[in-house]
Amino acid sequence: MTARDVAGAGRFDGSNATGGASPAHGSRAWQTPADSRQMQALVSRCWREDWPDVHLHAGDIDWWTMHMIGRAPGLEERIRLWFAGEADATELVGFGWYGPPSDADLTILPAHRTTALLGHIVAWIDEQVARFGVAPEVAVSEPGASTQAGDGREPIAPVRIWTTESDAPQIAALSELGFGPGPAPGLNHFVGHLDRLALGSPDLPPGYVLKTVATDADIAARVTAGRLAFLGSTNSVEKYRFCRTTPLYRPALDTLITAPDGSVAAFALAWLDPLTLAVELEPVGTHPDHQRQGLGSAVCRAALRAARAMGGQQVLVAADGTNPAANGLYASLGLGLAARIIPFRRSPAAD
């Protein structure tokens, strides 16, 4: 799980001057799961063109969507799609995913990473921040609640747009719009080729068992372990059951190591994109009571072995830049640091 696991978007009619259409690009809000499938196809196209400096994996769409169940604002307010011309009649070329109070991730085809399009996306993000971004001391706790900025409370500022550090066209466009890299360390993206990794199965401590999620009891134990591994997690049995219905979820890639008492000690979920044969590990975690036993490495290797057997070729896993244990784990798997995802903020002079 990463710092951007709970990001989101807005609703306009496609003709608004702010946040809507431009002379060259039409746009509209997310409407149905079919839009998510379009978004995944776009992410796959960008993966092919950007590798190894990739920003998102198609599996992120399913994983992030799971986190939105029961939360406000909903996907209609969090996600907006941009098209090459008229919305729904032309090619999808980009989307924005807004996360309250003031974060956003963008996926745009390289040829369309222009100041003109970025300007319209940023205008939409600004509108979402004005609607849903409120100061932490007055924010309403999720799930299921949001606060309108129109009630007199000041919106959070400034906007943070997460961008691949090496994405020169997008960074140039953001710079023209008054954005610059922020102080946060961001996320490290480790990548590699599965056929070049040593994925042998290490010996587990006595009583520990490698398996996959298969039963209701497994789901409940997996959710409990995840909430302990990631403080602040809002995952639930209901959400995880939904996750298992998403298009890219594969039960054979949902890997666990159980402890002698039957609880989940470590977990790794692999997502295999059938369009690129790229695999992402998201999330990876170890129960606090079972750390420093090599379980994180063992569960990752098991998930990647299964993905390789299904035809997986490339692999991505993200690590918080402030988490040395996670960064060390992924490096120990033989993965290389290929990209950094960092927040760009609008400078005060640009406001």
Tab-separated table of C-alpha atoms in Angstrom:
chain	number	residue	atom	x	y	z
A	1	MET	CA	0.000	0.000	0.000
A	2	THR	CA	1.293	3.467	-0.877
A	3	ALA	CA	0.584	7.003	0.197
A	4	ARG	CA	-1.676	7.403	-2.842
A	5	ASP	CA	-3.948	4.437	-2.248
A	6	VAL	CA	-6.932	6.678	-1.667
A	7	ALA	CA	-6.974	9.182	-4.500
A	8	GLY	CA	-10.254	10.424	-6.562
A	9	ALA	CA	-12.398	12.918	-9.322
A	10	GLY	CA	-15.403	15.316	-10.519
A	11	ARG	CA	-18.691	15.731	-12.419
A	12	PHE	CA	-19.180	18.236	-15.225
A	13	ASP	CA	-21.163	18.156	-18.450
A	14	GLY	CA	-18.130	18.184	-20.751
A	15	SER	CA	-18.636	21.801	-21.844
A	16	ASN	CA	-17.502	23.739	-18.765
A	17	ALA	CA	-14.778	26.264	-19.413
A	18	THR	CA	-13.084	25.196	-16.183
A	19	GLY	CA	-12.349	21.545	-15.676
A	20	GLY	CA	-14.210	20.560	-18.831
A	21	ALA	CA	-13.602	20.638	-22.558
A	22	SER	CA	-10.936	22.538	-24.441
A	23	PRO	CA	-11.047	23.247	-28.186
A	24	ALA	CA	-8.975	20.086	-28.705
A	25	HIS	CA	-10.129	17.878	-25.823
A	26	GLY	CA	-13.554	16.896	-24.543
A	27	SER	CA	-14.013	15.578	-21.027
A	28	ARG	CA	-16.529	14.096	-18.651
A	29	ALA	CA	-16.727	12.515	-15.222
A	30	TRP	CA	-16.326	8.801	-14.547
A	31	GLN	CA	-19.684	7.065	-14.979
A	32	THR	CA	-19.475	3.254	-14.937
A	33	PRO	CA	-16.982	0.389	-14.524
A	34	ALA	CA	-16.613	0.461	-18.318
A	35	ASP	CA	-14.747	3.735	-17.828
A	36	SER	CA	-12.341	1.966	-15.487
A	37	ARG	CA	-11.623	-0.566	-18.225
A	38	GLN	CA	-10.850	2.310	-20.625
A	39	MET	CA	-8.548	3.792	-18.001
A	40	GLN	CA	-6.719	0.485	-17.590
A	41	ALA	CA	-6.202	0.233	-21.355
A	42	LEU	CA	-4.769	3.759	-21.341
A	43	VAL	CA	-2.427	2.912	-18.464
A	44	SER	CA	-1.243	-0.125	-20.443
A	45	ARG	CA	-0.504	2.060	-23.486
A	46	CYS	CA	1.471	4.481	-21.341
A	47	TRP	CA	3.349	1.562	-19.765
A	48	ARG	CA	4.603	0.444	-23.171
A	49	GLU	CA	5.776	3.946	-24.073
A	50	ASP	CA	7.217	4.951	-20.683
A	51	TRP	CA	8.871	1.745	-19.440
A	52	PRO	CA	10.895	1.617	-17.226
A	53	ASP	CA	9.942	5.093	-15.946
A	54	VAL	CA	6.325	4.082	-15.389
A	55	HIS	CA	3.833	5.928	-13.211
A	56	LEU	CA	0.905	3.505	-12.808
A	57	HIS	CA	0.077	-0.130	-13.480
A	58	ALA	CA	-3.346	-1.236	-14.715
A	59	GLY	CA	-3.861	-3.091	-11.419
A	60	ASP	CA	-3.778	0.229	-9.554
A	61	ILE	CA	-7.184	1.095	-11.019
A	62	ASP	CA	-8.807	-1.972	-9.442
A	63	TRP	CA	-6.917	-1.628	-6.149
A	64	TRP	CA	-7.679	2.088	-5.746
A	65	THR	CA	-11.320	1.548	-6.713
A	66	MET	CA	-11.666	-1.004	-3.923
A	67	HIS	CA	-10.620	1.642	-1.407
A	68	MET	CA	-13.396	3.986	-2.551
A	69	ILE	CA	-16.273	1.734	-1.423
A	70	GLY	CA	-18.387	3.605	1.103
A	71	ARG	CA	-16.331	6.785	0.872
A	72	ALA	CA	-17.219	10.282	-0.186
A	73	PRO	CA	-16.570	11.885	-2.567
A	74	GLY	CA	-17.288	8.978	-4.884
A	75	LEU	CA	-15.646	7.952	-8.116
A	76	GLU	CA	-17.828	10.389	-10.074
A	77	GLU	CA	-16.180	13.239	-8.162
A	78	ARG	CA	-12.715	11.727	-8.060
A	79	ILE	CA	-12.129	10.692	-11.675
A	80	ARG	CA	-12.416	12.713	-14.886
A	81	LEU	CA	-11.640	11.472	-18.402
A	82	TRP	CA	-10.230	13.525	-21.284
A	83	PHE	CA	-10.668	12.591	-24.942
A	84	ALA	CA	-8.871	13.620	-28.143
A	85	GLY	CA	-12.000	15.461	-29.272
A	86	GLU	CA	-15.632	14.933	-28.435
A	87	ALA	CA	-16.143	12.899	-25.261
A	88	ASP	CA	-17.039	9.253	-25.985
A	89	ALA	CA	-16.714	9.772	-29.745
A	90	THR	CA	-12.925	9.996	-29.825
A	91	GLU	CA	-9.880	8.401	-28.237
A	92	LEU	CA	-9.335	8.511	-24.459
A	93	VAL	CA	-6.002	10.295	-23.995
A	94	GLY	CA	-5.859	11.037	-20.287
A	95	PHE	CA	-7.535	10.984	-16.903
A	96	GLY	CA	-7.131	12.647	-13.541
A	97	TRP	CA	-7.719	10.938	-10.201
A	98	TYR	CA	-8.322	13.357	-7.344
A	99	GLY	CA	-7.674	12.423	-3.707
A	100	PRO	CA	-8.949	14.704	-0.941
A	101	PRO	CA	-7.891	17.041	0.307
A	102	SER	CA	-5.511	18.216	-2.458
A	103	ASP	CA	-3.719	15.319	-4.191
A	104	ALA	CA	-4.048	14.148	-7.782
A	105	ASP	CA	-2.514	11.549	-10.093
A	106	LEU	CA	-2.578	12.043	-13.860
A	107	THR	CA	-2.212	9.518	-16.658
A	108	ILE	CA	-1.832	11.069	-20.109
A	109	LEU	CA	-0.566	9.651	-23.386
A	110	PRO	CA	2.930	11.061	-24.041
A	111	ALA	CA	1.878	12.924	-27.199
A	112	HIS	CA	-0.823	14.771	-25.228
A	113	ARG	CA	1.292	15.870	-22.225
A	114	THR	CA	0.960	19.518	-23.166
A	115	THR	CA	0.490	22.717	-21.222
A	116	ALA	CA	-2.926	23.196	-22.833
A	117	LEU	CA	-4.337	19.859	-21.658
A	118	LEU	CA	-2.574	19.997	-18.288
A	119	GLY	CA	-4.061	23.441	-17.748
A	120	HIS	CA	-7.606	22.110	-18.112
A	121	ILE	CA	-6.873	19.158	-15.831
A	122	VAL	CA	-5.352	21.446	-13.191
A	123	ALA	CA	-8.417	23.715	-13.397
A	124	TRP	CA	-10.613	20.701	-12.680
A	125	ILE	CA	-8.410	19.665	-9.760
A	126	ASP	CA	-8.661	23.182	-8.340
A	127	GLU	CA	-12.449	22.920	-8.502
A	128	GLN	CA	-12.412	19.597	-6.661
A	129	VAL	CA	-10.158	21.002	-3.955
A	130	ALA	CA	-12.571	23.930	-3.553
A	131	ARG	CA	-15.450	21.449	-3.188
A	132	PHE	CA	-13.879	18.739	-1.045
A	133	GLY	CA	-10.535	19.893	0.347
A	134	VAL	CA	-10.820	21.213	3.886
A	135	ALA	CA	-8.293	21.854	6.604
A	136	PRO	CA	-7.430	18.732	8.667
A	137	GLU	CA	-8.750	20.206	11.898
A	138	VAL	CA	-12.229	20.544	10.372
A	139	ALA	CA	-12.218	17.584	7.996
A	140	VAL	CA	-14.853	14.891	8.495
A	141	SER	CA	-13.463	11.404	8.966
A	142	GLU	CA	-14.053	8.878	6.174
A	143	PRO	CA	-15.672	6.544	5.315
A	144	GLY	CA	-18.897	7.987	4.033
A	145	ALA	CA	-18.464	11.662	4.791
A	146	SER	CA	-17.242	14.804	3.053
A	147	THR	CA	-17.353	18.513	3.769
A	148	GLN	CA	-18.118	21.225	1.221
A	149	ALA	CA	-15.696	24.119	1.193
A	150	GLY	CA	-18.689	26.420	0.669
A	151	ASP	CA	-19.578	26.284	4.370
A	152	GLY	CA	-16.973	28.926	5.172
A	153	ARG	CA	-14.009	26.654	5.858
A	154	GLU	CA	-10.769	27.294	4.049
A	155	PRO	CA	-9.703	24.742	1.388
A	156	ILE	CA	-6.378	23.011	1.705
A	157	ALA	CA	-3.594	24.468	-0.423
A	158	PRO	CA	-1.524	23.929	-2.390
A	159	VAL	CA	-2.497	21.195	-4.827
A	160	ARG	CA	-0.072	18.269	-5.123
A	161	ILE	CA	0.178	16.523	-8.495
A	162	TRP	CA	2.143	13.274	-8.392
A	163	THR	CA	4.449	12.900	-11.380
A	164	THR	CA	7.274	10.670	-12.516
A	165	GLU	CA	10.454	12.621	-11.814
A	166	SER	CA	11.857	11.840	-15.278
A	167	ASP	CA	8.705	12.705	-17.275
A	168	ALA	CA	10.192	15.718	-19.085
A	169	PRO	CA	7.109	16.732	-21.159
A	170	GLN	CA	4.738	16.637	-18.210
A	171	ILE	CA	7.180	18.388	-15.899
A	172	ALA	CA	7.743	21.104	-18.510
A	173	ALA	CA	3.985	21.609	-18.799
A	174	LEU	CA	3.561	21.720	-15.026
A	175	SER	CA	6.431	24.205	-14.761
A	176	GLU	CA	4.693	26.500	-17.244
A	177	LEU	CA	1.620	26.286	-15.033
A	178	GLY	CA	3.616	27.389	-11.991
A	179	PHE	CA	4.321	23.989	-10.411
A	180	GLY	CA	7.603	22.796	-8.997
A	181	PRO	CA	8.831	19.693	-7.118
A	182	GLY	CA	7.734	19.559	-3.507
A	183	PRO	CA	9.790	18.557	-0.468
A	184	ALA	CA	8.134	15.170	0.083
A	185	PRO	CA	10.378	12.160	-0.651
A	186	GLY	CA	7.682	10.505	-2.767
A	187	LEU	CA	7.617	6.913	-3.955
A	188	ASN	CA	10.395	4.748	-5.342
A	189	HIS	CA	9.426	2.458	-8.219
A	190	PHE	CA	11.454	-0.739	-8.421
A	191	VAL	CA	11.253	-2.665	-11.686
A	192	GLY	CA	12.777	-5.716	-13.311
A	193	HIS	CA	12.283	-8.638	-15.663
A	194	LEU	CA	10.852	-11.769	-14.087
A	195	ASP	CA	13.055	-14.100	-16.120
A	196	ARG	CA	16.153	-12.433	-14.637
A	197	LEU	CA	15.149	-12.703	-10.978
A	198	ALA	CA	16.135	-15.476	-8.587
A	199	LEU	CA	12.728	-16.499	-7.271
A	200	GLY	CA	13.565	-19.708	-5.478
A	201	SER	CA	11.468	-20.629	-2.469
A	202	PRO	CA	13.372	-19.998	0.793
A	203	ASP	CA	12.797	-22.170	3.840
A	204	LEU	CA	10.129	-20.775	6.133
A	205	PRO	CA	10.396	-20.800	9.927
A	206	PRO	CA	8.814	-23.885	11.538
A	207	GLY	CA	5.025	-23.763	11.528
A	208	TYR	CA	4.722	-21.078	8.842
A	209	VAL	CA	2.807	-22.040	5.673
A	210	LEU	CA	2.680	-20.523	2.199
A	211	LYS	CA	-0.822	-20.423	0.633
A	212	THR	CA	-3.256	-18.250	-1.314
A	213	VAL	CA	-6.488	-16.572	-0.236
A	214	ALA	CA	-9.244	-19.132	-0.733
A	215	THR	CA	-11.878	-18.965	2.036
A	216	ASP	CA	-13.895	-16.425	3.993
A	217	ALA	CA	-11.605	-17.092	6.946
A	218	ASP	CA	-8.593	-16.281	4.752
A	219	ILE	CA	-10.185	-12.985	3.704
A	220	ALA	CA	-10.899	-11.974	7.293
A	221	ALA	CA	-7.383	-12.891	8.431
A	222	ARG	CA	-5.844	-11.073	5.446
A	223	VAL	CA	-7.804	-7.891	6.237
A	224	THR	CA	-6.767	-8.042	9.896
A	225	ALA	CA	-3.100	-8.411	8.965
A	226	GLY	CA	-3.327	-5.554	6.475
A	227	ARG	CA	-4.844	-3.167	8.986
A	228	LEU	CA	-2.050	-3.964	11.438
A	229	ALA	CA	0.693	-3.699	8.812
A	230	PHE	CA	-0.617	-0.347	7.500
A	231	LEU	CA	-1.798	1.903	10.290
A	232	GLY	CA	-4.740	3.995	9.135
A	233	SER	CA	-5.900	1.406	6.604
A	234	THR	CA	-9.652	1.458	5.956
A	235	ASN	CA	-9.731	-1.977	4.339
A	236	SER	CA	-12.575	-4.284	5.321
A	237	VAL	CA	-13.925	-7.732	4.526
A	238	GLU	CA	-16.561	-6.109	2.306
A	239	LYS	CA	-13.935	-4.195	0.364
A	240	TYR	CA	-11.678	-7.205	-0.025
A	241	ARG	CA	-14.537	-9.286	-1.364
A	242	PHE	CA	-15.129	-6.565	-3.935
A	243	CYS	CA	-11.417	-6.595	-4.800
A	244	ARG	CA	-11.730	-10.290	-5.646
A	245	THR	CA	-14.415	-9.455	-8.249
A	246	THR	CA	-12.339	-6.904	-10.183
A	247	PRO	CA	-11.199	-7.804	-13.723
A	248	LEU	CA	-7.472	-8.095	-13.065
A	249	TYR	CA	-7.681	-9.949	-9.745
A	250	ARG	CA	-6.431	-13.553	-9.906
A	251	PRO	CA	-6.789	-15.794	-6.846
A	252	ALA	CA	-3.553	-17.650	-7.617
A	253	LEU	CA	-1.639	-14.358	-7.228
A	254	ASP	CA	-3.127	-13.422	-3.825
A	255	THR	CA	-0.383	-14.886	-1.670
A	256	LEU	CA	-0.201	-15.399	2.096
A	257	ILE	CA	2.126	-16.823	4.699
A	258	THR	CA	0.267	-17.993	7.788
A	259	ALA	CA	1.759	-18.248	11.259
A	260	PRO	CA	1.603	-21.372	13.461
A	261	ASP	CA	-1.607	-20.061	15.055
A	262	GLY	CA	-3.272	-19.718	11.646
A	263	SER	CA	-3.162	-15.914	11.491
A	264	VAL	CA	-1.731	-14.141	8.431
A	265	ALA	CA	1.908	-13.222	9.004
A	266	ALA	CA	2.734	-11.781	5.553
A	267	PHE	CA	0.942	-11.117	2.270
A	268	ALA	CA	1.602	-10.011	-1.297
A	269	LEU	CA	-0.973	-9.438	-4.015
A	270	ALA	CA	0.275	-9.531	-7.616
A	271	TRP	CA	-1.641	-7.953	-10.494
A	272	LEU	CA	-0.998	-9.253	-14.017
A	273	ASP	CA	-1.886	-6.944	-16.909
A	274	PRO	CA	-2.865	-9.170	-19.860
A	275	LEU	CA	-2.145	-6.365	-22.364
A	276	THR	CA	1.486	-5.790	-21.353
A	277	LEU	CA	2.212	-8.956	-19.324
A	278	ALA	CA	3.507	-6.580	-16.661
A	279	VAL	CA	3.075	-7.532	-13.004
A	280	GLU	CA	2.680	-5.226	-10.030
A	281	LEU	CA	3.000	-6.186	-6.373
A	282	GLU	CA	0.427	-4.098	-4.522
A	283	PRO	CA	0.199	-4.354	-1.593
A	284	VAL	CA	2.988	-6.166	0.262
A	285	GLY	CA	2.967	-6.312	4.042
A	286	THR	CA	4.151	-8.174	7.125
A	287	HIS	CA	2.276	-8.353	10.416
A	288	PRO	CA	4.263	-6.377	13.049
A	289	ASP	CA	4.580	-9.481	15.252
A	290	HIS	CA	6.261	-11.492	12.474
A	291	GLN	CA	8.825	-9.108	11.035
A	292	ARG	CA	12.569	-9.777	10.579
A	293	GLN	CA	12.104	-13.443	9.668
A	294	GLY	CA	12.421	-13.125	5.894
A	295	LEU	CA	8.673	-13.513	5.389
A	296	GLY	CA	8.341	-10.412	3.216
A	297	SER	CA	10.934	-11.720	0.779
A	298	ALA	CA	9.409	-15.191	0.764
A	299	VAL	CA	5.853	-14.028	0.060
A	300	CYS	CA	7.003	-11.660	-2.713
A	301	ARG	CA	9.011	-14.398	-4.408
A	302	ALA	CA	6.052	-16.764	-4.234
A	303	ALA	CA	3.685	-14.232	-5.814
A	304	LEU	CA	6.187	-13.436	-8.568
A	305	ARG	CA	6.800	-17.132	-9.278
A	306	ALA	CA	3.072	-17.589	-9.777
A	307	ALA	CA	2.881	-14.518	-12.010
A	308	ARG	CA	5.812	-15.731	-14.093
A	309	ALA	CA	4.081	-19.093	-14.560
A	310	MET	CA	1.085	-17.172	-15.957
A	311	GLY	CA	3.259	-15.428	-18.528
A	312	GLY	CA	4.278	-12.336	-16.589
A	313	GLN	CA	7.381	-10.602	-17.910
A	314	GLN	CA	8.044	-7.213	-16.284
A	315	VAL	CA	7.488	-6.357	-12.644
A	316	LEU	CA	6.867	-3.158	-10.691
A	317	VAL	CA	6.621	-2.523	-6.974
A	318	ALA	CA	6.416	0.859	-5.229
A	319	ALA	CA	8.003	1.785	-1.910
A	320	ASP	CA	7.564	4.854	0.243
A	321	GLY	CA	10.757	6.861	0.040
A	322	THR	CA	10.820	7.113	3.844
A	323	ASN	CA	10.597	3.337	4.415
A	324	PRO	CA	14.129	1.863	4.345
A	325	ALA	CA	12.905	-1.653	5.147
A	326	ALA	CA	10.615	-1.761	2.093
A	327	ASN	CA	13.262	-0.247	-0.163
A	328	GLY	CA	15.811	-2.785	1.054
A	329	LEU	CA	13.394	-5.670	0.548
A	330	TYR	CA	12.652	-4.828	-3.084
A	331	ALA	CA	16.315	-4.238	-3.875
A	332	SER	CA	17.115	-7.639	-2.338
A	333	LEU	CA	14.720	-9.256	-4.815
A	334	GLY	CA	16.996	-8.053	-7.619
A	335	LEU	CA	14.777	-5.149	-8.681
A	336	GLY	CA	16.299	-1.839	-9.714
A	337	LEU	CA	15.170	1.657	-8.813
A	338	ALA	CA	13.881	3.021	-12.141
A	339	ALA	CA	11.625	5.938	-11.295
A	340	ARG	CA	10.654	8.253	-8.479
A	341	ILE	CA	7.093	9.524	-8.192
A	342	ILE	CA	7.169	12.919	-6.529
A	343	PRO	CA	4.605	15.623	-5.765
A	344	PHE	CA	4.654	18.861	-7.725
A	345	ARG	CA	3.164	21.873	-5.952
A	346	ARG	CA	2.057	25.233	-7.281
A	347	SER	CA	4.429	27.945	-6.154
A	348	PRO	CA	2.891	30.821	-4.128
A	349	ALA	CA	3.651	33.248	-6.944
A	350	ALA	CA	1.425	31.200	-9.273
A	351	ASP	CA	-1.647	31.397	-7.024
